[in-house]
Every structure is written in structure tokens, then in C-alpha cells.
Amino acid sequence: SCPTMGRAMGLAGLLLGLVVVPAVLVSTSLRHGTPRTEAEPEPSGWELAADAVPEDSLWPLPQWVRTYPRQLQLAPSRFQLVHGAGSSAGPSCGLLQDAFRRYYEYIFGHSRRRTWGRRPLAARAEPELFQLQVVIEAGDPGCDRHPQLTSSEAYHLTVTEPVAILKAPEIWGALRGLETFSQLVHEDDYGSFLVNESEINDFPRFAHRGVLLDTSRHYLPLKSILTNLDAMAFNKFNVLHWHIVDDQSFPYQSIYFPELSDKGAYSSNLIYTPTDVRLVIEYARLRGIRVIPEFDTPGHTQSWGKGQKDLLTPCYNGGQPTGSFGPVNPVWNTTYDFMTMFFKEISSVFPDEFIHLGGDEVDFSCWKSNPEVKEFMKKQGFGTDYAKLESYYVQNILDIVSSYNKGQMVWQEVFDHKAQLKPDTIVQVWMADNYARELSRVTGAGFTAVLSAPWYLDYISYGQDWKKYYSVEPLNFPGSEEQKKRLIGGEACLWGEFVDATNLTPRLWPRASAVGERLWSSSNVTNLQDAYKRLTNHRCRML
Amino acid sequence: SCPTMGRAMGLAGLLLGLVVVPAVLVSTSLRHGTPRTEAEPEPSGWELAADAVPEDSLWPLPQWVRTYPRQLQLAPSRFQLVHGAGSSAGPSCGLLQDAFRRYYEYIFGHSRRRTWGRRPLAARAEPELFQLQVVIEAGDPGCDRHPQLTSSEAYHLTVTEPVAILKAPEIWGALRGLETFSQLVHEDDYGSFLVNESEINDFPRFAHRGVLLDTSRHYLPLKSILTNLDAMAFNKFNVLHWHIVDDQSFPYQSIYFPELSDKGAYSSNLIYTPTDVRLVIEYARLRGIRVIPEFDTPGHTQSWGKGQKDLLTPCYNGGQPTGSFGPVNPVWNTTYDFMTMFFKEISSVFPDEFIHLGGDEVDFSCWKSNPEVKEFMKKQGFGTDYAKLESYYVQNILDIVSSYNKGQMVWQEVFDHKAQLKPDTIVQVWMADNYARELSRVTGAGFTAVLSAPWYLDYISYGQDWKKYYSVEPLNFPGSEEQKKRLIGGEACLWGEFVDATNLTPRLWPRASAVGERLWSSSNVTNLQDAYKRLTNHRCRML
């Protein structure tokens, strides 16, 4: 069965608190309708048996692993996670103290388990591992800072008797190494905690490894978001792309413009207050996860119009306003006055150096119907090319956001429609149709790219689609070495049309884990059978 | 938002105990990748507003409903569910007493809600509804009996001041009527409980309305099964088809043959003990749900072979046994000795009048390789028609089970391969390919049929596939009126290859609700917009 060891109830285990056979992944024959294959061999490999290869427990696979047959034993009552000699961090580093406590719990589980049914330590011959010493090498550990695109997540882990040593240039690497160490420790049939002597040298292949959550199509309670951040940390993801508002609802409670959520949220309690937002950001930070908020304009903004009059474009029909509204109105100064104030707030509320400005799927039909917009097009010399009007709007917004010293992410249309982008703008490629060509174009034009197109996890289908996500090679697009370097990572996107708190966890995990390993591990880690075995164990551990 | 009223946490609400926007069903535009439509109108209809049509809360829709504008108010502290005058049932009827307590909780929720934030009753002008009186009309209410295929589930409900009356020929109809009554009561914005005066006359269109759960591909903890029985009752399902064992594992703990689960279960704690099985049966009985166990033979039996030597057919290659095994061995007497004992136990453990004997997807290749089987084929004059051997085996099993006075269900292949079936055998049609023709053949041969082919809910896809399940018309097959009567219902099947406790509930519900209404309501209840509205409310209530 799924090992009952380790991790406090984290993911879908919340659902019932139960012992489950591990693997939704572990499919065997498709019953009915397709030719039946022979039954799978006896599933005796579910548990991390003492003679299993220690690497079978690792996800995502580190860049370099060496393990030795000798096992060390951990005594829950004595084992300690501590700051090592020479570390710039110490007991005043709240982030690491919090991580020590968290990973102690993950490794040894609930206190009940520490005393129940355990043989005396002397019953085993293995030598004891007494400590994991964590050494931060940077002069200033920066325990109160936020992770950034340029943060180092590298670490070096050595497990030998009598102490294990985890060295990392920055605290962010220490967090990743703690996760890896916790994955190495396993519980044997008698409840003893064991770890093989080993050495691991690890760092991420890509710097931007994100999960997109959409809280507009369906509201997600805070608890869902936090649980998801835990799952992200288990898979070494480092960016929460928070698609916080959209046409359907505006749950973000603005300080300057409270009417946006008063009128635009599904209801008055389905909102994210400033306190909620701070909590998400801090919970993420403690796990080395950046929070990039997306406030998508000028399209996808129907819900904005409810609380902010004269922001959206009035649509016309036969010379008369129809009463319905289109994208944000790009011709009025008041629009930019509002956006200046609004993004001033967003820039201060969200500490990350990047804001996602959206810019996708702008429907021109309403703009085309509006006399004022048509007049403006003429005045600007845009002819009938509404993509130029879109770019005009977007550039204004980019300028506003730049003035607050924020970097920008945009969806690919902003690039496609030839807006003048700042050189450090990150273009997110989402259209499934020939995304390799688009990556080639974006990076060829000198821009940084993030890939999501093959990882729309809201699209579901029967069977093990994780293999499809896993088999993507992000750098498989035409381009120079320089271009390849400009692809800084990817995101697994879980759009919310059919997702809410009732199904988020089992829908996203462990499918997103496939993306997590693709973005962290070496490009040659592609063996599906090996991945299957490790992912099965990883899923059990997450549960 | 989803009304916070009513139902104690039942389904996926378990997951987080939260307020969710209702509708995974309520999709709007598909974001990205497909042309975007305009945003949906403001979702102001999520709540059962005071001016909503009362019928909007009903699922499945009763056969005959009349509601009146006048509303009555229920005071949680005074309202009672009681036995009415003239009822054959009284306080000694445990089944109804239990149902009264359960539905009181569903209607009024947790005790906290009864006192918190509620206006004094006098604040509303509505007259009060004091009681729901339940009258069982049968001479003997049979409160300790089990529901059967022939049980009546009809009921008549009248809600008028000052008491509502629920009349039913049998207790099973009373259970259905209690569910309907609970769906009529709603909570207004101020926390008052209201019900419109109304009259409902109701009965099921089909007698057999099932959900198939598979506990072999993945073990399901007892709690998952019980939660699912609650959901089934909310949707007026009346059969749990328990596909309890299969190739992958044998979690049923047999009294006569304990080695079957000792060796064939995934592990020693992933089993259903006799106590577990009794609990499932009783929990189901209290909700008017039959439990039909399936012990599928001669195929799908790999797990049986582990605990029962000499039961499966040894496969040969080049005149030598390969060490692997095929279907149950049909040529040895010991096979039938074992099955005689085994089904004696099953017939006594499961009180339902039917046992499902499987009989699907028998792979002949191993039989064909085995010298003893070939010799037997010759002796019996079967030539090379292994379907005849299959039928020979199945008929032996049918005879055994008949001798215990049990009716039989089988998968369609047993009929297709021309086994001599008892006239009352129920043939379950599962092959998607032209199932109408198969229904025509089965019923044309005089057999009773149950339809599952269009309702394989383990197959998932993006979007609102409930509409596909809903739009099936089971009687749309060629045949006489007599033939149509022989189709007694259908089953939503959730095979377990990719299902365990972590995703069962959000995967099955509310998709199975579509099948529930199709099998209960009148054939002319087919409007998708109307169903969408009611199903949205029903999902909220289930949560």
C-alpha cells in the first residue's frame, strides 16, 4: 500500500485521511472496450522497500546523485535539523527555522508515530545519523527577502555518518535541498527511519518553473491555494502565476478601488482581502515560491466594468449604444488615470519584480462599433488595424508599470501584434499551434520566453496524460544557443472553467509533477518507466 | 455563491469545508485555444433566491409537480418529521427514524446554524409549517427488510399549512419523498427556512438505477463507499453494483477461503472484512439502495489464483507450462467444488436476490494452449469453438447460484455466446458499439436488460460531458412494447483504473446525477437548459 509514512496530510489525502493504493498512475488494463492485456505483476513494489534503489524516491531527479549501500538510521527523538558551522544563517533566520520544523514533520510524521510500534534503536545494526547541518554560503543569508528570477536554487547534499551536510549559496537552495533530503529518508516495515549514505549536487535546469491558478472562473478558498503551494514545493516549482481576475469575477479586494470586488466578485465573501494576499505571498516565500499576479487587460475585463464606471468600451449597434461593453476603453485619459493608480497599488502589494499584464485574446468587434474609438483610430493614423490600437493601449500600460520599476510578463499576442516591448519583457507562449515556431520568433527577437502551450492541465483526457507533459522538450525549437538561453522556463496552467476547491488537487497533482521534473531535471532525464516508478513513490509521499 | 444552507458536508465539501462558487458545471468561455465567446451574464442566479421557481431545486425532477406561490416557514426548533395517522410504521421503524434524523440534519444543517444570525420567526409574515407526516400505506411496513427490484418507490407529497403529508405504499417511497421534501426547503438571505406550498406525485421510470464501483483496480476505503451511498441517495439511485474483485486484487475477505484476500489483496489492511461488508449493506439499505456484488468469472480472475491453487488454467507454450495462468479452469471438478462453496457463502453474505456473475472478456488463448482443455473440448464435441466451453462453464456457475435461490446478472457476452440462461437473468449491455442493436437482441430473446454502454463515467474528457450522458434515451432501440418493458434500467460505471479515494467523488458527481435523472424522471424531461439550472442547484446542495 501507499506508505503511511512521512508527510502530514498534504494533498488529496485531506479528502479522507486514508490508506490508499498508490497509484491513479498505476493503471493496468483498460477494462472493457479495449483489448485486455495480462494483469500487471504483483504490486509488491509500492513500498519503498529497504532494498529499493534510493534514487527511486526522488522527484524531480537531481542533476547529480550518488548513493551508497550503507544505511544510516535516524532517531526521531534525537535527529536535528540545524544550522551548520560557517553558515551565514542562524536561529534568527525565520525562513529556515520554519523550514526545519516543516521538514522534521514531513520526515517523521505526527508525534503519535514517533513512539508507537517502534523497535528500540539498538535493534538495528545501522549507525546513526544525528543531524542535518545546513550551511548558507552567501555573506548575507537574506532570510527576509523574496525569491527572484535570479535567485540561486543550487545545493550540495552529503549524507554520511554521523552528520549530513547541506550547503547552498542561498537560502532558496537550502529549501530545495531540504525537500530532497526528506525524500531520501524512508521508513522500513518496523517503523525505523533510514537513509542511504549519498551525495547529491543539484540545481534547476530552468529558472522559471510555474503553476498558473485561475481564481476568477471559480473562486478558490485560501486553503486551496496554500495546499497547492505545499504541493508546488514538493515538486520544486518556484512561481505561482496567480491569474486572479478575469471576465467572470474580480475577487481581488483593491485598497484604492474597493468597488471592483464589491461589485465584481461573485459575492462579498468570495474575495481576497489585503490580509489574504499577504498570507499567500508569505506562505509562498517561505517555500521559495514567487507570486506573480496577473491583471489581464484590455480584454478579459468584464468584471472590472461592474465596479469601475467608464472603464470599458461601450459597444454600439446602428449608431446606438447597446448597453453592453467590450475591452478596456483605450481612448480616454481617465482609463490611464485609473490604471496608473491601480498598478501603483499592485506594484506595492505584490513584492515580486514582475507583474503579468495579460494582453491576450482582445476582441476588436466592440472597438470597431464605437464612434469615439473609430475617430481616435483616424486621428492616430491606425487605419483599420485594431492590433495597432491594442499595442497603443498595451504600451501605455507597460510604461505605467515600468515607472514603478516592475518587470513585465505578457501573453504572446502582445508580441505578435508588435507592441514596443521593454527588452526584459517575458513573453508567455500559450497557443498550442506550432509553439516551437513562436518560441523561435520570440527569442529570435531578443525577448525572454516562458512556455505553457503544451501544459494546459485543465484539458483532461482518459489515461496517463502525464506522459505527454513529461515528454515535451522545451528547447526543441529552431534557434541559436543564445535563443535557447532566452527560454527561461515554463508553466503548468490550470484554468478554472471546470476547477474549484472540490477537484483542484486531484486534477492538478501529480500531473503537474511531470512538468516539474521536466523544468528542473537534466534534459536527458526522459525514461518513462523510470519516471513512472519514481512518480508513483512521489505521489504516495505527497498523499 | 453556493448556498451555505442545508446539507451537512457530504461530498467533495469534505475536502475543505468551504464556500465554493457552485459550478464546475457553470462553465463560461473556454479560455485560450478556442474562440472566446462573450462573458456569461452576471451569475446572479446561483442562489435559490426567494423568487426562484421552486422546481429549480429538484433533482431528479419528479413525475408530476405543482407548486404554489404561497410560502410556509419552518422553525428548526419546532419542525418535526413524524409518523402520520394511519401509517403502518411507527417509532419502532428504525429505518424511518434514522431517515427522519438524517433529513432533519440535511434541511437545517449543523446546530450552530439553528441559532446564529436568524431573525425571529415573527419577522416574516409567512405561516408556519409544523410537521412533515409520513404515512406508510402497506399493511406491514417491513422496516427490517431489504429493498428489491420489485419494491415500490412511489410517493405522494402534499405541502400545505400547517402540515405536510408524505404518503407512500412502502418505506422505500418514503425515503425518496423525504429526499424530495428536503430539496424543496430553502433558506433565504436572512437564514429563514421556507417551502412553497406544493403537491408532488412521483415514481421512478426505471426500477434498476445503479452505480458501479470497482474496488479491485484501486482499493476504496469504507468511507469512500459510504459517502458515495449518500450521494446516490441524493440522486435517487437504488443499486450499488459492487465490482468487488478482479485481476488486480481480491479485497473481499472470504469466510470459507480467507487465503483469497490474504494472498490476493494489495495488502493485509486493504480488505473488506465481513463486518465491513455488513456495514456497507446496512448503510445502503437505510437509503433504499440494493447491493449487488459482482464476482466475475471465468476471466478477470488473476487475483483469485494467488490464494486458491489449481483454480486457474495453466498456460502452455511448446508443450510446457509457462508458469502463468489464464481464466478459471473449466475442466476440473475441483473448480466447481470450490465455486459451489464460494457462492454458497456469497449468497448468504449478500442479501440481495441478485448476484452478478460477470462473464465478460474471456481470453481464450490460454485455454487453447492447454492440453487438458483441448482434450476436454474434443470429448464434449465443442470442436474449436471456445465460446461453447465458456458457456459450459458459465452454465455450471448459473446452476450453482440458482440452487441458492439467487437471480443472476451477467455481462452481455454471456448472452452473445449463447449460454442457456434462466429466463429471469439480467443481461448488462456494456459494449459501446451499437448498443441499441444489442438491447434489441437481448430483449427480443425475452431477457431482461440493464444498460451501461453510454454511461462509462471513468472515461473523462474536457467540458460538460454530463450533457452527453443526460441526452441518452434508453428506450431508443428497435423493439416491441414488450421488449421495451424488459429494459429495467441502467448503471453509471466508474471503473477503477484511474480512480481511488483521492478523486472518486469529484469524478463521479455530479456527472452521475445526469444518469440518475435519466433513469428516474419522465422520458420527456430532456431540456438541457432547465437541467443545467437544476443540476447547478443540486450540486450546491450536495456539497
Coordinates of C-alpha atoms in Angstrom, one line a residue, chain A residues 65-438:
Chain A
V65 CA 23.2 11.7 -7.5
R66 CA 25.5 9.1 -6.0
T67 CA 24.1 6.8 -3.3
Y68 CA 25.9 4.1 -1.4
P69 CA 24.5 0.8 0.0
R70 CA 25.3 1.7 3.6
Q71 CA 22.2 2.9 5.5
L72 CA 22.1 5.2 8.5
Q73 CA 19.3 5.3 11.0
L74 CA 17.5 8.4 12.3
A75 CA 16.1 8.6 15.8
P76 CA 13.1 10.9 15.8
S77 CA 13.8 11.9 19.4
R78 CA 17.4 12.8 18.6
F79 CA 17.7 13.8 15.0
Q80 CA 18.0 17.5 14.4
L81 CA 17.9 19.9 11.5
V82 CA 20.4 22.6 12.5
H83 CA 22.5 25.5 11.2
G84 CA 26.0 24.2 10.3
A85 CA 29.3 25.8 11.2
G86 CA 30.2 28.6 8.8
S87 CA 26.7 29.3 7.8
S88 CA 25.7 32.9 7.5
A89 CA 22.2 31.9 8.7
G90 CA 21.4 31.2 12.3
P91 CA 18.4 30.8 14.7
S92 CA 17.3 34.3 13.7
C93 CA 16.6 33.1 10.2
G94 CA 12.8 32.6 10.4
L95 CA 12.6 31.1 6.9
L96 CA 15.0 28.3 7.7
Q97 CA 13.7 27.8 11.2
D98 CA 10.2 27.4 9.7
A99 CA 11.6 25.0 7.1
F100 CA 13.4 22.9 9.7
R101 CA 10.2 22.5 11.6
R102 CA 8.2 21.7 8.5
Y103 CA 10.6 19.1 7.1
Y104 CA 11.0 17.4 10.5
E105 CA 7.3 16.9 10.4
Y106 CA 7.4 15.6 6.8
I107 CA 10.1 13.2 7.7
F108 CA 8.8 11.8 10.9
G109 CA 5.1 12.5 10.7
H110 CA 2.8 13.0 13.6
S111 CA 4.1 12.8 17.1
R112 CA 2.0 9.7 17.6
R113 CA 4.2 7.9 15.1
R114 CA 7.3 8.8 17.0
T115 CA 6.6 6.5 19.9
W116 CA 4.2 3.9 18.5
G117 CA 5.3 0.5 17.4
R118 CA 8.9 1.4 17.0
R119 CA 11.6 -1.0 17.8
P120 CA 14.4 0.2 20.1
L121 CA 17.1 1.8 18.0
A122 CA 19.6 -0.8 19.2
A123 CA 17.7 -3.5 17.4
R124 CA 19.2 -2.4 14.1
A125 CA 22.9 -2.5 13.3
E126 CA 22.9 0.6 11.3
P127 CA 25.0 3.6 12.6
E128 CA 23.0 6.7 13.5
L129 CA 22.7 10.0 11.6
F130 CA 22.4 12.7 14.2
Q131 CA 22.0 15.9 12.3
L132 CA 21.4 17.6 9.0
Q133 CA 23.6 20.7 9.1
V134 CA 22.6 23.4 6.8
V135 CA 25.2 25.9 5.6
I136 CA 24.3 29.1 3.7
E137 CA 27.4 30.3 1.9
A138 CA 26.3 33.8 0.9
G139 CA 27.6 36.5 3.2
D140 CA 24.1 37.7 3.9
P141 CA 21.5 34.9 4.0
G142 CA 18.7 37.4 3.3
C143 CA 16.1 35.5 5.3
D144 CA 13.5 38.2 5.0
R145 CA 13.9 38.7 1.2
H146 CA 11.7 37.4 -1.5
P147 CA 12.9 34.9 -4.1
Q148 CA 13.7 36.3 -7.5
L149 CA 14.2 35.1 -11.1
T150 CA 17.9 35.3 -10.5
S151 CA 18.0 33.6 -7.1
S152 CA 20.2 30.6 -6.8
E153 CA 18.5 27.3 -6.0
A154 CA 21.6 25.2 -6.2
Y155 CA 22.6 23.0 -3.3
H156 CA 25.0 20.3 -2.4
L157 CA 24.0 17.5 0.0
T158 CA 26.2 14.9 1.6
V159 CA 24.8 12.2 3.8
T160 CA 27.5 10.4 5.8
E161 CA 27.8 9.2 9.4
P162 CA 27.4 10.9 11.8
V163 CA 26.0 14.1 10.2
A164 CA 24.6 15.1 6.8
I165 CA 25.6 18.5 5.4
L166 CA 23.5 20.6 3.1
K167 CA 25.4 23.5 1.6
A168 CA 23.8 26.1 -0.5
P169 CA 24.8 29.6 -1.8
E170 CA 21.4 31.0 -0.9
I171 CA 18.5 30.0 1.4
W172 CA 16.5 29.1 -1.7
G173 CA 18.8 26.3 -2.5
A174 CA 18.6 25.1 1.1
L175 CA 14.9 24.8 0.8
R176 CA 15.3 22.6 -2.3
G177 CA 17.9 20.5 -0.6
L178 CA 15.7 20.0 2.5
E179 CA 13.0 18.7 0.2
T180 CA 15.5 16.3 -1.4
F181 CA 16.8 15.1 2.0
S182 CA 13.2 14.5 3.1
Q183 CA 12.7 12.4 0.0
L184 CA 15.7 10.2 0.8
V185 CA 14.6 9.2 4.2
H186 CA 12.3 6.3 4.3
E187 CA 10.6 4.1 6.9
D188 CA 11.1 0.4 7.0
D189 CA 8.5 -2.2 7.8
Y190 CA 9.3 -1.9 11.5
G191 CA 9.0 1.9 11.6
S192 CA 12.7 2.7 11.6
F193 CA 13.8 5.7 9.6
L194 CA 16.6 5.0 7.3
V195 CA 18.7 6.9 4.8
N196 CA 21.4 5.7 2.5
E197 CA 24.7 7.4 2.5
S198 CA 24.7 9.6 -0.5
E199 CA 25.9 12.7 -2.3
I200 CA 23.8 15.0 -4.4
N201 CA 24.7 18.0 -6.4
D202 CA 21.7 19.8 -7.7
F203 CA 20.4 22.9 -9.4
P204 CA 17.5 23.7 -11.7
R205 CA 17.7 23.5 -15.5
F206 CA 15.2 26.4 -15.8
A207 CA 14.9 29.4 -13.6
H208 CA 11.1 29.9 -14.0
R209 CA 9.0 26.9 -13.1
G210 CA 5.4 27.9 -12.6
V211 CA 1.9 26.8 -11.9
L212 CA -1.0 29.0 -13.0
L213 CA -4.1 29.1 -10.9
D214 CA -7.2 30.9 -12.0
T215 CA -9.3 32.4 -9.2
S216 CA -11.8 34.2 -11.5
R217 CA -13.7 31.4 -13.2
H218 CA -14.2 29.8 -9.9
Y219 CA -13.1 31.3 -6.6
L220 CA -10.5 29.2 -4.7
P221 CA -10.6 29.4 -1.0
L222 CA -7.3 30.4 0.6
K223 CA -6.8 26.9 1.9
S224 CA -6.8 25.5 -1.6
I225 CA -4.1 28.0 -2.7
L226 CA -1.9 27.2 0.3
T227 CA -2.3 23.5 -0.1
N228 CA -1.3 24.0 -3.7
L229 CA 1.8 25.9 -2.6
D230 CA 2.8 22.9 -0.5
A231 CA 2.4 20.7 -3.5
M232 CA 4.5 23.1 -5.6
A233 CA 7.3 23.0 -3.0
F234 CA 7.3 19.2 -3.0
N235 CA 7.9 19.4 -6.8
K236 CA 10.4 22.3 -6.6
F237 CA 8.2 24.7 -8.5
N238 CA 9.1 28.3 -7.8
V239 CA 6.4 30.5 -9.4
L240 CA 2.8 30.9 -8.6
H241 CA 1.2 32.7 -11.6
W242 CA -1.9 34.0 -9.9
H243 CA -4.5 34.7 -12.6
I244 CA -6.5 36.5 -10.0
V245 CA -9.2 38.3 -12.0
D246 CA -10.9 37.8 -15.4
D247 CA -14.3 38.4 -17.1
Q248 CA -16.2 36.2 -14.7
S249 CA -15.3 37.7 -11.4
F250 CA -13.0 40.2 -9.6
P251 CA -12.1 38.7 -6.3
Y252 CA -9.1 40.9 -5.6
Q253 CA -10.0 43.5 -3.0
S254 CA -8.3 46.7 -4.1
I255 CA -7.3 49.2 -1.5
Y256 CA -7.8 52.2 -3.8
F257 CA -10.8 50.8 -5.7
P258 CA -12.8 48.6 -3.3
E259 CA -15.8 48.8 -5.6
L260 CA -14.0 46.5 -8.1
S261 CA -14.5 43.5 -5.8
D262 CA -17.7 44.9 -4.1
K263 CA -19.4 44.7 -7.4
G264 CA -17.2 42.4 -9.4
A265 CA -16.7 39.4 -7.1
Y266 CA -19.1 36.5 -7.1
S267 CA -20.2 37.6 -3.6
S268 CA -18.9 39.7 -0.8
N269 CA -17.2 36.8 1.0
L270 CA -15.6 35.3 -2.2
I271 CA -12.8 37.8 -2.2
Y272 CA -9.1 38.1 -1.4
T273 CA -8.5 40.8 1.2
P274 CA -5.2 42.5 1.6
T275 CA -4.5 40.2 4.5
D276 CA -5.3 37.1 2.4
V277 CA -3.0 38.3 -0.3
R278 CA -0.2 38.9 2.2
L279 CA -0.7 35.5 3.6
V280 CA -0.4 33.8 0.2
I281 CA 2.8 35.8 -0.6
E282 CA 4.4 34.9 2.7
Y283 CA 3.4 31.3 2.6
A284 CA 4.9 31.1 -0.9
R285 CA 8.0 33.0 0.1
L286 CA 8.7 30.6 3.0
R287 CA 8.7 27.8 0.3
G288 CA 10.9 29.7 -2.2
I289 CA 8.0 30.5 -4.4
R290 CA 7.4 33.8 -6.2
V291 CA 3.9 35.1 -6.6
I292 CA 3.4 36.8 -10.0
P293 CA -0.1 38.4 -10.1
E294 CA -1.8 38.7 -13.5
F295 CA -4.1 41.6 -14.1
D296 CA -5.1 40.9 -17.7
T297 CA -6.2 43.9 -19.8
P298 CA -7.6 45.2 -22.1
G299 CA -9.6 42.0 -22.8
H300 CA -10.9 39.6 -20.1
T301 CA -12.1 42.5 -18.1
Q302 CA -15.9 42.3 -18.0
S303 CA -15.9 42.0 -14.2
W304 CA -13.8 45.2 -13.9
G305 CA -16.7 47.2 -15.5
K306 CA -19.0 46.5 -12.7
G307 CA -17.2 48.4 -10.1
Q308 CA -15.4 51.0 -12.3
K309 CA -17.7 53.1 -14.5
D310 CA -16.4 54.4 -17.8
L311 CA -13.5 51.9 -17.9
L312 CA -14.8 49.5 -20.6
T313 CA -15.7 50.5 -24.1
P314 CA -19.4 50.9 -24.8
C315 CA -20.5 48.8 -27.8
Y316 CA -22.7 50.3 -30.5
N317 CA -25.1 48.9 -32.9
G318 CA -26.8 51.0 -35.6
G319 CA -25.4 54.2 -34.1
Q320 CA -26.8 53.5 -30.7
P321 CA -25.0 52.1 -27.5
T322 CA -26.2 48.6 -27.0
G323 CA -25.7 48.7 -23.2
S324 CA -23.0 46.1 -23.3
F325 CA -19.3 46.7 -23.0
G326 CA -16.1 45.5 -24.7
P327 CA -12.4 45.6 -23.7
V328 CA -11.0 48.5 -21.7
N329 CA -11.5 51.8 -23.4
P330 CA -8.1 52.8 -24.9
V331 CA -9.1 56.3 -26.0
W332 CA -10.0 58.1 -22.8
N333 CA -7.4 59.7 -20.5
T334 CA -9.5 58.5 -17.5
T335 CA -8.6 54.9 -18.4
Y336 CA -4.9 55.7 -17.9
D337 CA -5.5 57.7 -14.8
F338 CA -7.3 54.7 -13.3
M339 CA -4.6 52.3 -14.5
T340 CA -1.8 54.5 -13.1
M341 CA -3.4 54.4 -9.6
F342 CA -4.4 50.7 -9.9
F343 CA -1.0 49.4 -10.9
K344 CA 0.7 51.7 -8.3
E345 CA -1.2 49.7 -5.7
I346 CA -0.5 46.3 -7.4
S347 CA 3.2 47.2 -7.6
S348 CA 3.3 47.8 -3.9
V349 CA 1.1 44.9 -2.8
F350 CA 3.0 42.3 -4.7
P351 CA 6.7 42.3 -4.0
D352 CA 7.8 40.3 -7.0
E353 CA 9.8 42.1 -9.6
F354 CA 7.4 41.0 -12.3
I355 CA 3.7 41.7 -12.9
H356 CA 1.8 39.8 -15.6
L357 CA -0.2 42.2 -17.7
G358 CA -2.1 39.7 -19.8
G359 CA -2.9 41.2 -23.2
D360 CA -4.4 38.0 -24.8
E361 CA -7.5 37.4 -26.8
V362 CA -8.6 41.0 -27.3
D363 CA -11.9 41.0 -29.2
F364 CA -12.0 44.0 -31.6
S365 CA -15.6 43.9 -32.6
C366 CA -16.8 46.3 -29.8
W367 CA -14.0 48.8 -30.5
K368 CA -14.9 48.7 -34.2
S369 CA -18.5 49.6 -33.4
N370 CA -17.7 52.6 -31.2
P371 CA -17.7 56.0 -32.9
E372 CA -15.2 57.6 -30.5
V373 CA -12.8 54.7 -31.0
K374 CA -13.1 55.0 -34.7
E375 CA -12.4 58.7 -34.5
F376 CA -9.3 58.0 -32.4
M377 CA -8.1 55.4 -34.9
K378 CA -8.3 58.0 -37.7
K379 CA -6.5 60.7 -35.6
Q380 CA -3.7 58.3 -34.8
G381 CA -3.4 57.1 -38.3
F382 CA -4.0 53.5 -37.4
G383 CA -6.3 53.0 -40.4
T384 CA -8.4 49.9 -39.6
D385 CA -5.6 47.9 -37.9
Y386 CA -7.0 47.5 -34.5
A387 CA -3.9 45.5 -33.4
K388 CA -2.2 48.9 -33.5
L389 CA -4.8 50.3 -31.1
E390 CA -4.2 47.3 -28.9
S391 CA -0.5 47.9 -29.0
Y392 CA -1.1 51.6 -28.2
Y393 CA -3.0 50.7 -25.1
V394 CA -0.6 48.0 -24.0
Q395 CA 2.4 50.3 -24.4
N396 CA 0.7 52.8 -22.2
I397 CA 0.2 50.2 -19.6
L398 CA 3.8 48.9 -20.0
D399 CA 5.1 52.4 -19.4
I400 CA 3.0 52.9 -16.3
V401 CA 4.2 49.6 -14.8
S402 CA 7.8 50.3 -15.8
S403 CA 7.6 53.6 -13.9
Y404 CA 7.1 51.5 -10.8
N405 CA 10.3 49.6 -11.5
K406 CA 8.4 46.4 -12.3
G407 CA 9.3 43.9 -15.0
Q408 CA 6.5 42.7 -17.2
M409 CA 5.1 39.4 -18.4
V410 CA 2.6 39.3 -21.2
W411 CA 0.8 36.6 -23.3
Q412 CA 2.2 36.0 -26.8
E413 CA -0.3 38.2 -28.7
V414 CA 1.3 41.3 -27.3
F415 CA 4.5 40.3 -29.0
D416 CA 2.6 39.0 -32.1
H417 CA 0.8 42.4 -32.5
K418 CA 4.2 44.2 -32.5
A419 CA 3.9 46.3 -29.3
Q420 CA 7.1 48.0 -28.4
L421 CA 8.3 45.8 -25.5
K422 CA 10.9 46.6 -23.0
P423 CA 13.9 44.4 -23.7
D424 CA 13.4 42.4 -20.4
T425 CA 9.8 41.7 -21.1
I426 CA 8.9 38.0 -20.6
V427 CA 6.6 36.6 -23.4
Q428 CA 4.5 33.7 -22.4
V429 CA 3.8 31.3 -25.2
W430 CA 0.4 29.6 -24.9
M431 CA -1.0 28.8 -28.3
A432 CA -0.8 25.1 -29.0
D433 CA -0.5 25.6 -32.7
N434 CA 3.2 25.4 -33.6
Y435 CA 4.5 26.8 -30.4
A436 CA 8.1 25.9 -31.4
R437 CA 7.9 28.4 -34.2
E438 CA 6.6 31.0 -31.8

